[in-house]
Coordinates of C-alpha atoms in Angstrom, one line a residue:
M1270 CA -26.8 -25.4 -0.6
F1271 CA -24.4 -27.3 1.7
N1272 CA -21.7 -27.3 -1.0
L1273 CA -22.2 -23.5 -1.5
F1274 CA -21.7 -22.9 2.3
L1275 CA -18.7 -25.2 2.3
A1276 CA -17.1 -23.2 -0.5
V1277 CA -17.2 -19.9 1.5
S1278 CA -17.0 -21.4 5.0
P1279 CA -13.2 -20.7 5.8
E1280 CA -13.7 -16.9 6.0
I1281 CA -16.9 -17.3 8.0
F1282 CA -15.4 -19.7 10.4
I1283 CA -12.2 -17.7 11.2
I1284 CA -14.3 -14.6 11.8
N1285 CA -16.6 -16.4 14.3
A1286 CA -13.7 -18.2 15.9
T1287 CA -11.7 -15.0 16.5
F1288 CA -14.7 -13.3 18.3
I1289 CA -15.3 -16.4 20.4
L1290 CA -11.6 -16.4 21.4
L1291 CA -11.9 -12.7 22.4
I1292 CA -15.0 -13.4 24.5
H1293 CA -13.4 -16.4 26.1
G1294 CA -10.3 -14.4 27.0
V1295 CA -12.2 -11.5 28.4
V1296 CA -14.5 -13.7 30.5
F1297 CA -11.9 -16.0 32.0
S1298 CA -9.1 -13.5 32.5
T1299 CA -11.3 -11.3 34.7
S1300 CA -12.8 -14.2 36.6
K1301 CA -12.2 -14.1 40.3
K1302 CA -13.3 -17.7 40.6
Y1303 CA -10.3 -18.9 38.5
D1304 CA -7.9 -16.4 40.2
Y1305 CA -7.5 -14.2 37.1
P1306 CA -5.5 -16.8 35.1
P1307 CA -3.0 -15.8 32.4
L1308 CA -4.5 -17.0 29.1
V1309 CA -1.8 -16.4 26.6
S1310 CA -0.9 -20.1 26.2
N1311 CA -4.6 -21.2 26.3
V1312 CA -5.8 -18.7 23.8
G1313 CA -2.7 -19.3 21.7
W1314 CA -3.4 -23.0 21.3
L1315 CA -7.1 -22.3 20.6
G1316 CA -6.1 -19.7 18.0
L1317 CA -3.7 -22.2 16.4
L1318 CA -6.5 -24.8 16.3
S1319 CA -8.8 -22.2 14.7
V1320 CA -6.3 -21.5 11.9
L1321 CA -5.7 -25.2 11.3
I1322 CA -9.5 -25.9 11.1
T1323 CA -9.8 -22.9 8.7
L1324 CA -7.0 -24.5 6.6
L1325 CA -8.9 -27.8 6.6
L1326 CA -12.1 -26.1 5.5
L1327 CA -10.3 -24.4 2.7
A1328 CA -8.8 -27.7 1.6
A1329 CA -12.3 -29.4 1.7
G1330 CA -13.7 -26.6 -0.4
A1331 CA -11.0 -26.9 -3.1
P1332 CA -13.1 -29.1 -5.4
L1333 CA -15.9 -26.5 -5.2
L1334 CA -14.0 -23.7 -6.8
T1335 CA -16.5 -23.4 -9.6
I1336 CA -19.4 -23.0 -7.2
A1337 CA -17.6 -20.4 -5.2
H1338 CA -16.7 -18.5 -8.3
L1339 CA -20.3 -18.4 -9.4
F1340 CA -21.4 -17.3 -5.9
W1341 CA -18.7 -14.7 -5.3
N1342 CA -18.4 -13.4 -8.9
N1343 CA -19.6 -9.9 -8.0
L1344 CA -17.0 -8.9 -5.4
F1345 CA -14.7 -11.9 -4.9
R1346 CA -13.2 -14.6 -7.0
R1347 CA -12.2 -18.1 -5.8
D1348 CA -9.8 -19.8 -8.3
N1349 CA -6.5 -21.7 -8.1
L1350 CA -4.4 -18.6 -7.4
T1351 CA -6.7 -17.7 -4.5
Y1352 CA -6.5 -21.2 -3.2
F1353 CA -2.7 -21.3 -3.2
C1354 CA -2.2 -17.9 -1.6
Q1355 CA -4.8 -18.5 1.1
I1356 CA -3.2 -21.8 2.1
L1357 CA 0.2 -20.1 2.2
L1358 CA -1.2 -17.3 4.3
L1359 CA -2.8 -19.7 6.8
L1360 CA 0.4 -21.7 7.1
S1361 CA 2.3 -18.5 7.8
T1362 CA -0.2 -17.5 10.4
A1363 CA 0.0 -20.9 12.1
G1364 CA 3.8 -20.7 12.2
T1365 CA 3.6 -17.2 13.7
I1366 CA 1.2 -18.3 16.5
S1367 CA 3.4 -21.3 17.3
M1368 CA 6.3 -19.0 17.9
C1369 CA 4.4 -17.1 20.6
F1370 CA 3.8 -19.6 23.4
N1371 CA 7.0 -20.0 25.2
S1372 CA 8.4 -16.6 24.4
F1373 CA 5.4 -14.8 25.8
E1374 CA 5.5 -16.9 29.0
Q1375 CA 9.2 -16.2 29.6
E1376 CA 8.7 -12.4 29.0
R1377 CA 5.7 -12.5 31.3
F1378 CA 3.6 -11.0 28.5
D1379 CA 0.1 -11.8 29.6
A1380 CA -1.9 -9.9 27.0
F1381 CA -3.9 -12.6 25.4
E1382 CA -5.3 -10.0 23.0
S1383 CA -2.0 -10.1 21.1
I1384 CA -2.7 -13.7 20.1
V1385 CA -6.3 -12.9 19.1
L1386 CA -5.0 -10.0 16.9
I1387 CA -3.0 -12.4 14.7
P1388 CA -5.9 -14.5 13.2
L1389 CA -8.1 -11.3 13.2
P1390 CA -6.3 -9.6 10.3
T1391 CA -5.9 -13.0 8.7
R1392 CA -9.6 -13.0 7.7
G1393 CA -9.2 -9.6 6.2
M1394 CA -6.2 -10.9 4.1
L1395 CA -8.2 -13.9 3.1
F1396 CA -10.9 -11.6 1.7
M1397 CA -8.2 -9.4 0.1
I1398 CA -6.6 -12.4 -1.8
S1399 CA -9.9 -13.2 -3.4
A1400 CA -11.0 -9.5 -3.9
Y1401 CA -12.2 -8.9 -7.5
D1402 CA -13.5 -5.4 -7.1
S1403 CA -11.7 -2.1 -6.0
I1404 CA -14.3 -1.5 -3.2
A1405 CA -13.9 -5.0 -1.8
M1406 CA -10.1 -4.6 -2.1
Y1407 CA -10.2 -1.4 0.1
L1408 CA -12.7 -2.8 2.6
A1409 CA -10.5 -5.9 3.0
I1410 CA -7.2 -4.1 3.4
E1411 CA -8.3 -1.6 6.1
P1412 CA -9.3 -4.0 8.9
Q1413 CA -6.0 -5.8 8.6
S1414 CA -4.1 -2.5 8.8
L1415 CA -6.0 -1.4 12.0
C1416 CA -5.0 -4.8 13.6
F1417 CA -1.4 -4.3 12.6
Y1418 CA -1.3 -0.9 14.3
V1419 CA -2.5 -2.4 17.5
I1420 CA -0.3 -5.5 17.6
A1421 CA 2.8 -3.5 16.8
A1422 CA 2.2 -1.6 20.1
S1423 CA 1.0 -4.6 22.0
K1424 CA 4.0 -4.8 24.3
R1425 CA 2.8 -1.9 26.5
K1426 CA 5.7 -1.8 28.9
S1427 CA 8.2 -1.3 26.1
E1428 CA 8.7 2.2 24.8
F1429 CA 10.1 0.8 21.6
S1430 CA 6.8 -1.1 20.9
T1431 CA 4.7 1.9 21.7
E1432 CA 6.9 4.0 19.3
A1433 CA 6.5 1.3 16.6
G1434 CA 2.7 1.3 16.9
S1435 CA 2.5 5.1 16.9
K1436 CA 4.7 5.4 13.8
Y1437 CA 2.8 2.7 12.0
L1438 CA -0.5 4.3 12.8
I1439 CA 0.6 7.8 11.6
L1440 CA 2.4 6.6 8.5
G1441 CA -0.1 3.9 7.6
A1442 CA -2.9 6.5 7.4
F1443 CA -1.3 8.1 4.3
P1444 CA -1.2 5.0 2.0
S1445 CA -4.7 4.1 3.0
G1446 CA -6.0 7.5 1.9
I1447 CA -3.9 7.4 -1.3
L1448 CA -5.2 3.9 -2.1
L1449 CA -8.8 5.0 -1.6
F1450 CA -8.2 8.1 -3.7
G1451 CA -6.8 6.0 -6.5
C1452 CA -9.9 3.8 -6.5
S1453 CA -12.1 6.9 -6.5
M1454 CA -10.3 8.4 -9.5
I1455 CA -10.6 5.2 -11.5
Y1456 CA -14.3 4.9 -10.6
G1457 CA -14.8 8.6 -11.6
S1458 CA -13.1 8.1 -14.9
T1459 CA -14.6 4.8 -15.9
G1460 CA -17.8 4.4 -13.8
A1461 CA -16.7 0.8 -12.9
T1462 CA -15.1 -0.9 -9.9
H1463 CA -15.2 -4.5 -11.0
F1464 CA -12.0 -5.8 -12.4
D1465 CA -13.7 -7.5 -15.4
Q1466 CA -15.5 -4.3 -16.3
L1467 CA -12.3 -2.3 -16.0
A1468 CA -10.5 -4.8 -18.2
K1469 CA -13.2 -4.4 -20.9
I1470 CA -13.1 -0.6 -20.7
L1471 CA -9.4 -0.3 -20.8
T1472 CA -8.7 -2.8 -23.6
G1473 CA -11.8 -2.3 -25.7
Y1474 CA -11.7 1.5 -26.2
E1475 CA -9.2 4.2 -26.8
I1476 CA -9.2 6.5 -23.8
T1477 CA -7.8 9.9 -24.3
G1478 CA -7.7 13.4 -22.6
A1479 CA -8.6 14.1 -19.0
R1480 CA -10.2 10.7 -18.7
S1481 CA -6.9 9.0 -19.5
S1482 CA -5.1 11.2 -17.0
G1483 CA -7.6 10.2 -14.3
I1484 CA -7.1 6.5 -14.9
F1485 CA -3.3 6.9 -15.0
M1486 CA -3.3 8.8 -11.7
G1487 CA -5.7 6.3 -10.1
I1488 CA -3.5 3.4 -11.1
L1489 CA -0.4 5.2 -9.8
F1490 CA -2.1 5.9 -6.4
I1491 CA -3.2 2.3 -6.1
A1492 CA 0.3 1.1 -6.8
V1493 CA 1.8 3.6 -4.3
G1494 CA -0.6 2.5 -1.5
S1495 CA 0.1 -1.1 -2.1
L1496 CA 3.9 -0.7 -2.4
F1497 CA 3.9 1.1 1.0
K1498 CA 2.2 -1.9 2.7
I1499 CA 4.9 -4.3 1.5
T1500 CA 7.8 -2.0 2.3
A1501 CA 9.0 -1.4 -1.3
V1502 CA 11.4 1.4 -2.0
P1503 CA 10.8 4.4 -2.0
F1504 CA 8.0 3.7 0.6
H1505 CA 10.1 1.7 3.0
M1506 CA 11.2 4.3 5.5
W1507 CA 8.8 3.0 8.2
A1508 CA 9.9 -0.6 8.1
P1509 CA 13.2 -0.8 10.1
D1510 CA 11.9 1.1 13.2
I1511 CA 8.6 -0.7 13.3
Y1512 CA 10.1 -4.1 12.7
E1513 CA 12.7 -3.5 15.5
G1514 CA 10.2 -2.1 18.0
S1515 CA 7.4 -4.7 17.6
P1516 CA 7.4 -8.0 19.4
T1517 CA 9.4 -10.5 17.4
P1518 CA 6.5 -12.8 16.5
V1519 CA 4.6 -9.7 15.3
T1520 CA 7.6 -8.7 13.2
A1521 CA 7.6 -12.1 11.6
F1522 CA 3.9 -11.8 10.8
L1523 CA 4.3 -8.3 9.4
S1524 CA 7.2 -9.5 7.2
I1525 CA 5.2 -12.3 5.6
A1526 CA 1.4 -11.9 5.7
P1527 CA 0.9 -8.5 4.0
K1528 CA 3.3 -9.5 1.2
I1529 CA 1.2 -12.6 0.4
S1530 CA -2.2 -10.9 0.4
I1531 CA -1.2 -7.7 -1.4
S1532 CA 0.9 -9.6 -4.0
A1533 CA -2.0 -11.8 -4.9
N1534 CA -4.4 -8.8 -5.1
I1535 CA -2.0 -6.6 -7.2
S1536 CA -1.5 -9.5 -9.6
R1537 CA -5.2 -9.4 -10.3
V1538 CA -5.2 -5.7 -10.7
S1539 CA -2.3 -5.8 -13.1
I1540 CA -3.8 -8.7 -15.1
Y1541 CA -7.5 -7.6 -15.3
G1542 CA -8.1 -4.1 -14.5
S1543 CA -5.4 -1.6 -15.5
Y1544 CA -2.8 -0.5 -17.9
G1545 CA -0.3 -3.3 -18.0
A1546 CA 2.6 -1.2 -19.2
T1547 CA 2.0 1.5 -16.6
L1548 CA 2.2 -0.9 -13.6
Q1549 CA 5.1 -2.8 -15.2
Q1550 CA 7.2 0.4 -15.3
I1551 CA 6.3 1.2 -11.7
F1552 CA 7.2 -2.3 -10.5
F1553 CA 10.4 -2.2 -12.7
F1554 CA 11.7 0.9 -10.9
C1555 CA 10.6 -0.2 -7.4
S1556 CA 12.2 -3.6 -7.9
I1557 CA 15.6 -2.2 -8.9
A1558 CA 15.5 0.4 -6.1
S1559 CA 14.5 -2.1 -3.4
M1560 CA 17.2 -4.6 -4.4
I1561 CA 19.9 -1.9 -4.4
L1562 CA 18.9 -0.1 -1.2
G1563 CA 18.2 -3.4 0.7
A1564 CA 21.6 -4.7 -0.1
L1565 CA 23.5 -1.5 0.7
A1566 CA 21.6 -0.4 3.8
A1567 CA 21.9 -3.8 5.4
M1568 CA 25.7 -3.7 5.4
A1569 CA 25.7 -0.9 8.0
Q1570 CA 23.3 -2.6 10.5
T1571 CA 24.5 -3.8 13.9
K1572 CA 21.2 -5.1 15.2
V1573 CA 19.8 -8.5 14.1
K1574 CA 16.2 -7.4 13.6
R1575 CA 17.1 -4.2 11.7
L1576 CA 19.3 -6.4 9.5
L1577 CA 16.4 -8.7 8.8
A1578 CA 14.2 -5.7 8.1
H1579 CA 16.5 -4.4 5.4
S1580 CA 16.8 -8.0 4.1
S1581 CA 13.0 -8.0 3.8
I1582 CA 13.1 -4.8 1.8
G1583 CA 15.7 -6.3 -0.6
H1584 CA 13.6 -9.5 -1.0
V1585 CA 10.6 -7.3 -1.9
G1586 CA 12.6 -6.1 -4.8
Y1587 CA 13.3 -9.7 -5.9
I1588 CA 9.7 -10.6 -5.6
R1589 CA 8.6 -7.5 -7.6
T1590 CA 10.7 -8.9 -10.4
G1591 CA 7.8 -11.4 -11.1
F1592 CA 5.4 -8.5 -11.4
S1593 CA 7.7 -6.5 -13.7
C1594 CA 7.6 -9.4 -16.2
G1595 CA 3.9 -9.4 -16.8
T1596 CA 4.0 -13.0 -18.0
I1597 CA 2.8 -16.4 -16.8
E1598 CA 6.4 -17.3 -16.0
G1599 CA 6.7 -14.1 -14.0
I1600 CA 3.6 -14.9 -11.9
Q1601 CA 4.9 -18.4 -11.4
S1602 CA 8.3 -17.2 -10.3
L1603 CA 6.5 -14.7 -8.0
L1604 CA 4.5 -17.5 -6.3
I1605 CA 7.7 -19.7 -5.9
G1606 CA 9.6 -16.7 -4.5
I1607 CA 6.9 -15.8 -2.0
F1608 CA 6.6 -19.4 -0.8
I1609 CA 10.3 -19.8 -0.3
Y1610 CA 10.6 -16.3 1.3
A1611 CA 7.9 -17.2 3.8
S1612 CA 9.7 -20.4 4.8
M1613 CA 13.0 -18.7 5.2
T1614 CA 11.5 -15.8 7.2
I1615 CA 9.7 -18.1 9.6
D1616 CA 12.9 -20.0 10.1
A1617 CA 15.0 -16.9 10.7
F1618 CA 12.6 -15.2 13.2
A1619 CA 12.0 -18.4 15.1
I1620 CA 15.8 -18.5 15.7
V1621 CA 16.0 -14.8 16.5
L1622 CA 13.1 -15.3 19.0
A1623 CA 14.9 -18.1 20.7
L1624 CA 18.1 -16.1 20.9
R1625 CA 16.3 -13.0 22.3
Q1626 CA 15.2 -15.0 25.3
T1627 CA 18.8 -14.7 26.4
R1628 CA 18.8 -11.0 25.5
V1629 CA 20.7 -11.3 22.2
K1630 CA 20.0 -8.1 20.4
Y1631 CA 23.1 -7.1 18.4
I1632 CA 25.0 -9.1 15.8
A1633 CA 28.1 -9.0 18.0
D1634 CA 26.1 -11.0 20.6
L1635 CA 26.1 -14.0 18.3
G1636 CA 29.8 -14.6 18.9
A1637 CA 30.8 -18.2 19.6
L1638 CA 27.2 -19.4 19.2
A1639 CA 28.6 -22.4 17.4
K1640 CA 30.5 -23.4 20.6
T1641 CA 27.6 -23.1 23.0
N1642 CA 24.7 -24.2 20.7
P1643 CA 26.1 -25.7 17.4
I1644 CA 22.8 -27.0 16.0
L1645 CA 21.2 -23.6 16.3
A1646 CA 24.3 -22.0 14.7
I1647 CA 24.2 -24.4 11.8
T1648 CA 20.5 -23.9 11.3
F1649 CA 20.8 -20.1 11.4
S1650 CA 23.8 -20.3 8.9
I1651 CA 21.8 -22.4 6.5
T1652 CA 18.9 -19.9 6.6
M1653 CA 21.3 -17.0 6.0
F1654 CA 22.9 -18.8 3.1
S1655 CA 19.5 -19.4 1.6
Y1656 CA 18.7 -15.7 2.0
A1657 CA 21.9 -15.0 0.1
G1658 CA 21.0 -17.3 -2.7
I1659 CA 23.8 -19.8 -2.3
P1660 CA 23.2 -23.2 -3.9
P1661 CA 22.0 -25.8 -3.2
L1662 CA 19.4 -24.1 -1.0
A1663 CA 15.9 -23.0 -1.7
G1664 CA 16.8 -19.3 -1.9
F1665 CA 19.0 -19.9 -4.9
C1666 CA 16.2 -21.6 -6.7
S1667 CA 13.9 -18.7 -5.9
K1668 CA 16.2 -16.1 -7.4
F1669 CA 17.1 -18.3 -10.3
Y1670 CA 13.4 -18.6 -11.3
L1671 CA 12.8 -14.9 -10.8
F1672 CA 15.9 -13.8 -12.9
F1673 CA 15.2 -16.4 -15.5
A1674 CA 11.6 -15.0 -15.9
A1675 CA 13.0 -11.4 -16.1
L1676 CA 15.4 -12.5 -19.0
G1677 CA 12.5 -14.3 -20.7
C1678 CA 10.4 -11.2 -20.9
G1679 CA 13.2 -9.0 -22.1
A1680 CA 14.1 -7.2 -18.8
Y1681 CA 17.8 -7.5 -19.5
F1682 CA 18.7 -4.8 -17.1
L1683 CA 16.7 -6.1 -14.2
A1684 CA 18.3 -9.6 -13.9
P1685 CA 22.0 -8.3 -13.8
V1686 CA 21.0 -5.8 -11.1
G1687 CA 19.5 -8.6 -9.1
V1688 CA 22.6 -10.8 -9.5
V1689 CA 24.9 -7.9 -8.4
T1690 CA 22.8 -7.1 -5.4
S1691 CA 22.7 -10.8 -4.4
V1692 CA 26.5 -10.9 -4.5
I1693 CA 26.6 -7.7 -2.3
G1694 CA 24.0 -9.2 0.1
R1695 CA 26.2 -12.2 0.7
F1696 CA 28.6 -10.0 2.6
Y1697 CA 26.3 -9.4 5.6
Y1698 CA 24.7 -12.9 5.5
I1699 CA 28.1 -14.5 5.6
R1700 CA 29.2 -12.0 8.3
L1701 CA 26.6 -13.5 10.6
A1702 CA 28.0 -17.0 10.0
K1703 CA 31.5 -15.7 10.6
R1704 CA 30.4 -14.1 13.9
M1705 CA 28.9 -17.4 15.1
F1706 CA 31.7 -19.7 14.2
F1707 CA 35.0 -17.7 14.3
D1708 CA 34.6 -14.7 16.6
T1709 CA 35.1 -14.7 20.4
P1710 CA 32.6 -12.6 22.3
R1711 CA 33.5 -10.0 25.0
T1712 CA 31.2 -11.7 27.4
W1713 CA 30.1 -15.3 27.1
I1714 CA 26.4 -16.0 27.0
L1715 CA 24.8 -19.3 28.0
Y1716 CA 22.0 -19.8 25.5
E1717 CA 18.9 -21.5 26.8
P1718 CA 17.7 -24.5 24.9
M1719 CA 14.9 -24.0 22.4
D1720 CA 11.4 -25.0 23.3
R1721 CA 9.6 -27.9 21.5
D1722 CA 7.3 -25.7 19.5
K1723 CA 10.0 -23.7 17.8
S1724 CA 12.1 -26.9 17.4
L1725 CA 9.4 -28.6 15.4
L1726 CA 8.8 -25.4 13.4
L1727 CA 12.5 -25.1 12.6
A1728 CA 12.7 -28.8 11.6
M1729 CA 9.9 -28.4 9.0
T1730 CA 11.1 -25.1 7.5
S1731 CA 14.8 -26.1 7.5
S1732 CA 13.9 -29.5 5.8
F1733 CA 12.1 -27.6 3.1
I1734 CA 15.0 -25.1 2.5
T1735 CA 17.5 -27.9 2.2
S1736 CA 15.4 -30.4 0.2
F1737 CA 13.8 -28.1 -2.4
F1738 CA 16.8 -27.9 -4.7
P1739 CA 17.1 -31.6 -5.5
Y1740 CA 13.3 -32.0 -5.9
P1741 CA 11.6 -28.8 -7.0
S1742 CA 9.0 -30.4 -9.3
P1743 CA 5.9 -30.5 -6.9
L1744 CA 6.0 -26.7 -6.1
F1745 CA 7.0 -25.9 -9.7
S1746 CA 4.0 -27.8 -11.1
V1747 CA 1.5 -26.4 -8.6
T1748 CA 2.6 -22.8 -9.1
H1749 CA 2.4 -23.3 -12.9
Q1750 CA -1.2 -24.3 -12.6
M1751 CA -1.9 -21.3 -10.3
A1752 CA -0.3 -18.9 -12.7
L1753 CA -2.2 -20.3 -15.6
S1754 CA -5.5 -20.0 -13.7
S1755 CA -4.8 -16.3 -13.1
Y1756 CA -4.8 -15.6 -16.9
L1757 CA -7.9 -17.8 -17.7

């Protein structure tokens, strides 16, 4: 019985820890006895500790995957793919929280609820990664979406943050309804919601007529709802405004966490419970469109966060390449791509957050950064070169594995498009390095030194980005096992 509880304890713990953090903040922040203290740093450290303990519980439960699978087999599935994606999600959440401490204090942003609302959607995404039923999938995705709407507008004194939250709330309601309608159509056509049952129905019998049309439309609606959440073209229109208006740590969280959870869940849907060819064609189109639009639209941007938003749209296209393959190599390259993308994004947004403390907003403001803070300029350049896919950095390996998987499955048009868009994307990434090292700014800005938390975070992510190319075997072997487990 203890082993059974240990297998499912990470989700239970993070739910309870989040509510305890919320009660702690409400009680002490309104206490006259303690002179109404600002609790952002206090709650932030406790939130980071909660996420790390959840990570330890997840690691302790790794040998108990079989027990968890037997216990959760009705609505959830705990296997190696779940284990890998949940660890990556928790690491990304911990990195996001560690960005918040010093920046919130300097901006005098005393809303501790913003810290609480980072681990709160994480438990919904943990459930979504392991969801093995369309009902569980929808019930897991909705709580995380509601939290995203709130934290996007958490900077209440900023009209840009309020606008971002309002747009996200209005536009986010449509894909939620479309996703639910797609699940309803599949249930109405098959009478099943469990992925195993759907796989048996769709592969064991020939489905024709109106029933086939209902299943096709249901799969299409599920794909549309999911692609909207990860900012894939043509459902990307909300991303630049919301990424720019949200607080920078929130933007980093929105750039990483939903992509991890939804990618893991959609991989299960595409493998077990739907027409493989139908989803493959949808992802094929969205992958090409995202790569092209992300590369071309980013060239016209003048603001750093909007540039990173369009870069995120382009990288969604590269990551979708793994789904378009529909093979074990495709899933493996997808996992490698998401892991490297998460590392690069945390690195980039930590630097942007440090620069925004001195009111750096536009790309032109980066002029002569190499003269005033050379280490930060070199780190930012390495991150941008990794985004561009320049060897010998981790971003090059990510794109190499993705394009190689595309060629292996016969997608001979997808890989050349990805190569061409990568070459186009190098223009605006190298432009940032050119600004930092060779341009002279109109007004010189004295950049404040980076705080210790972001420095440690940058040291870890930058070390991974630079050291992955000479020694990729550990991540390669781990992701290969995860990809194999998804097909067994």
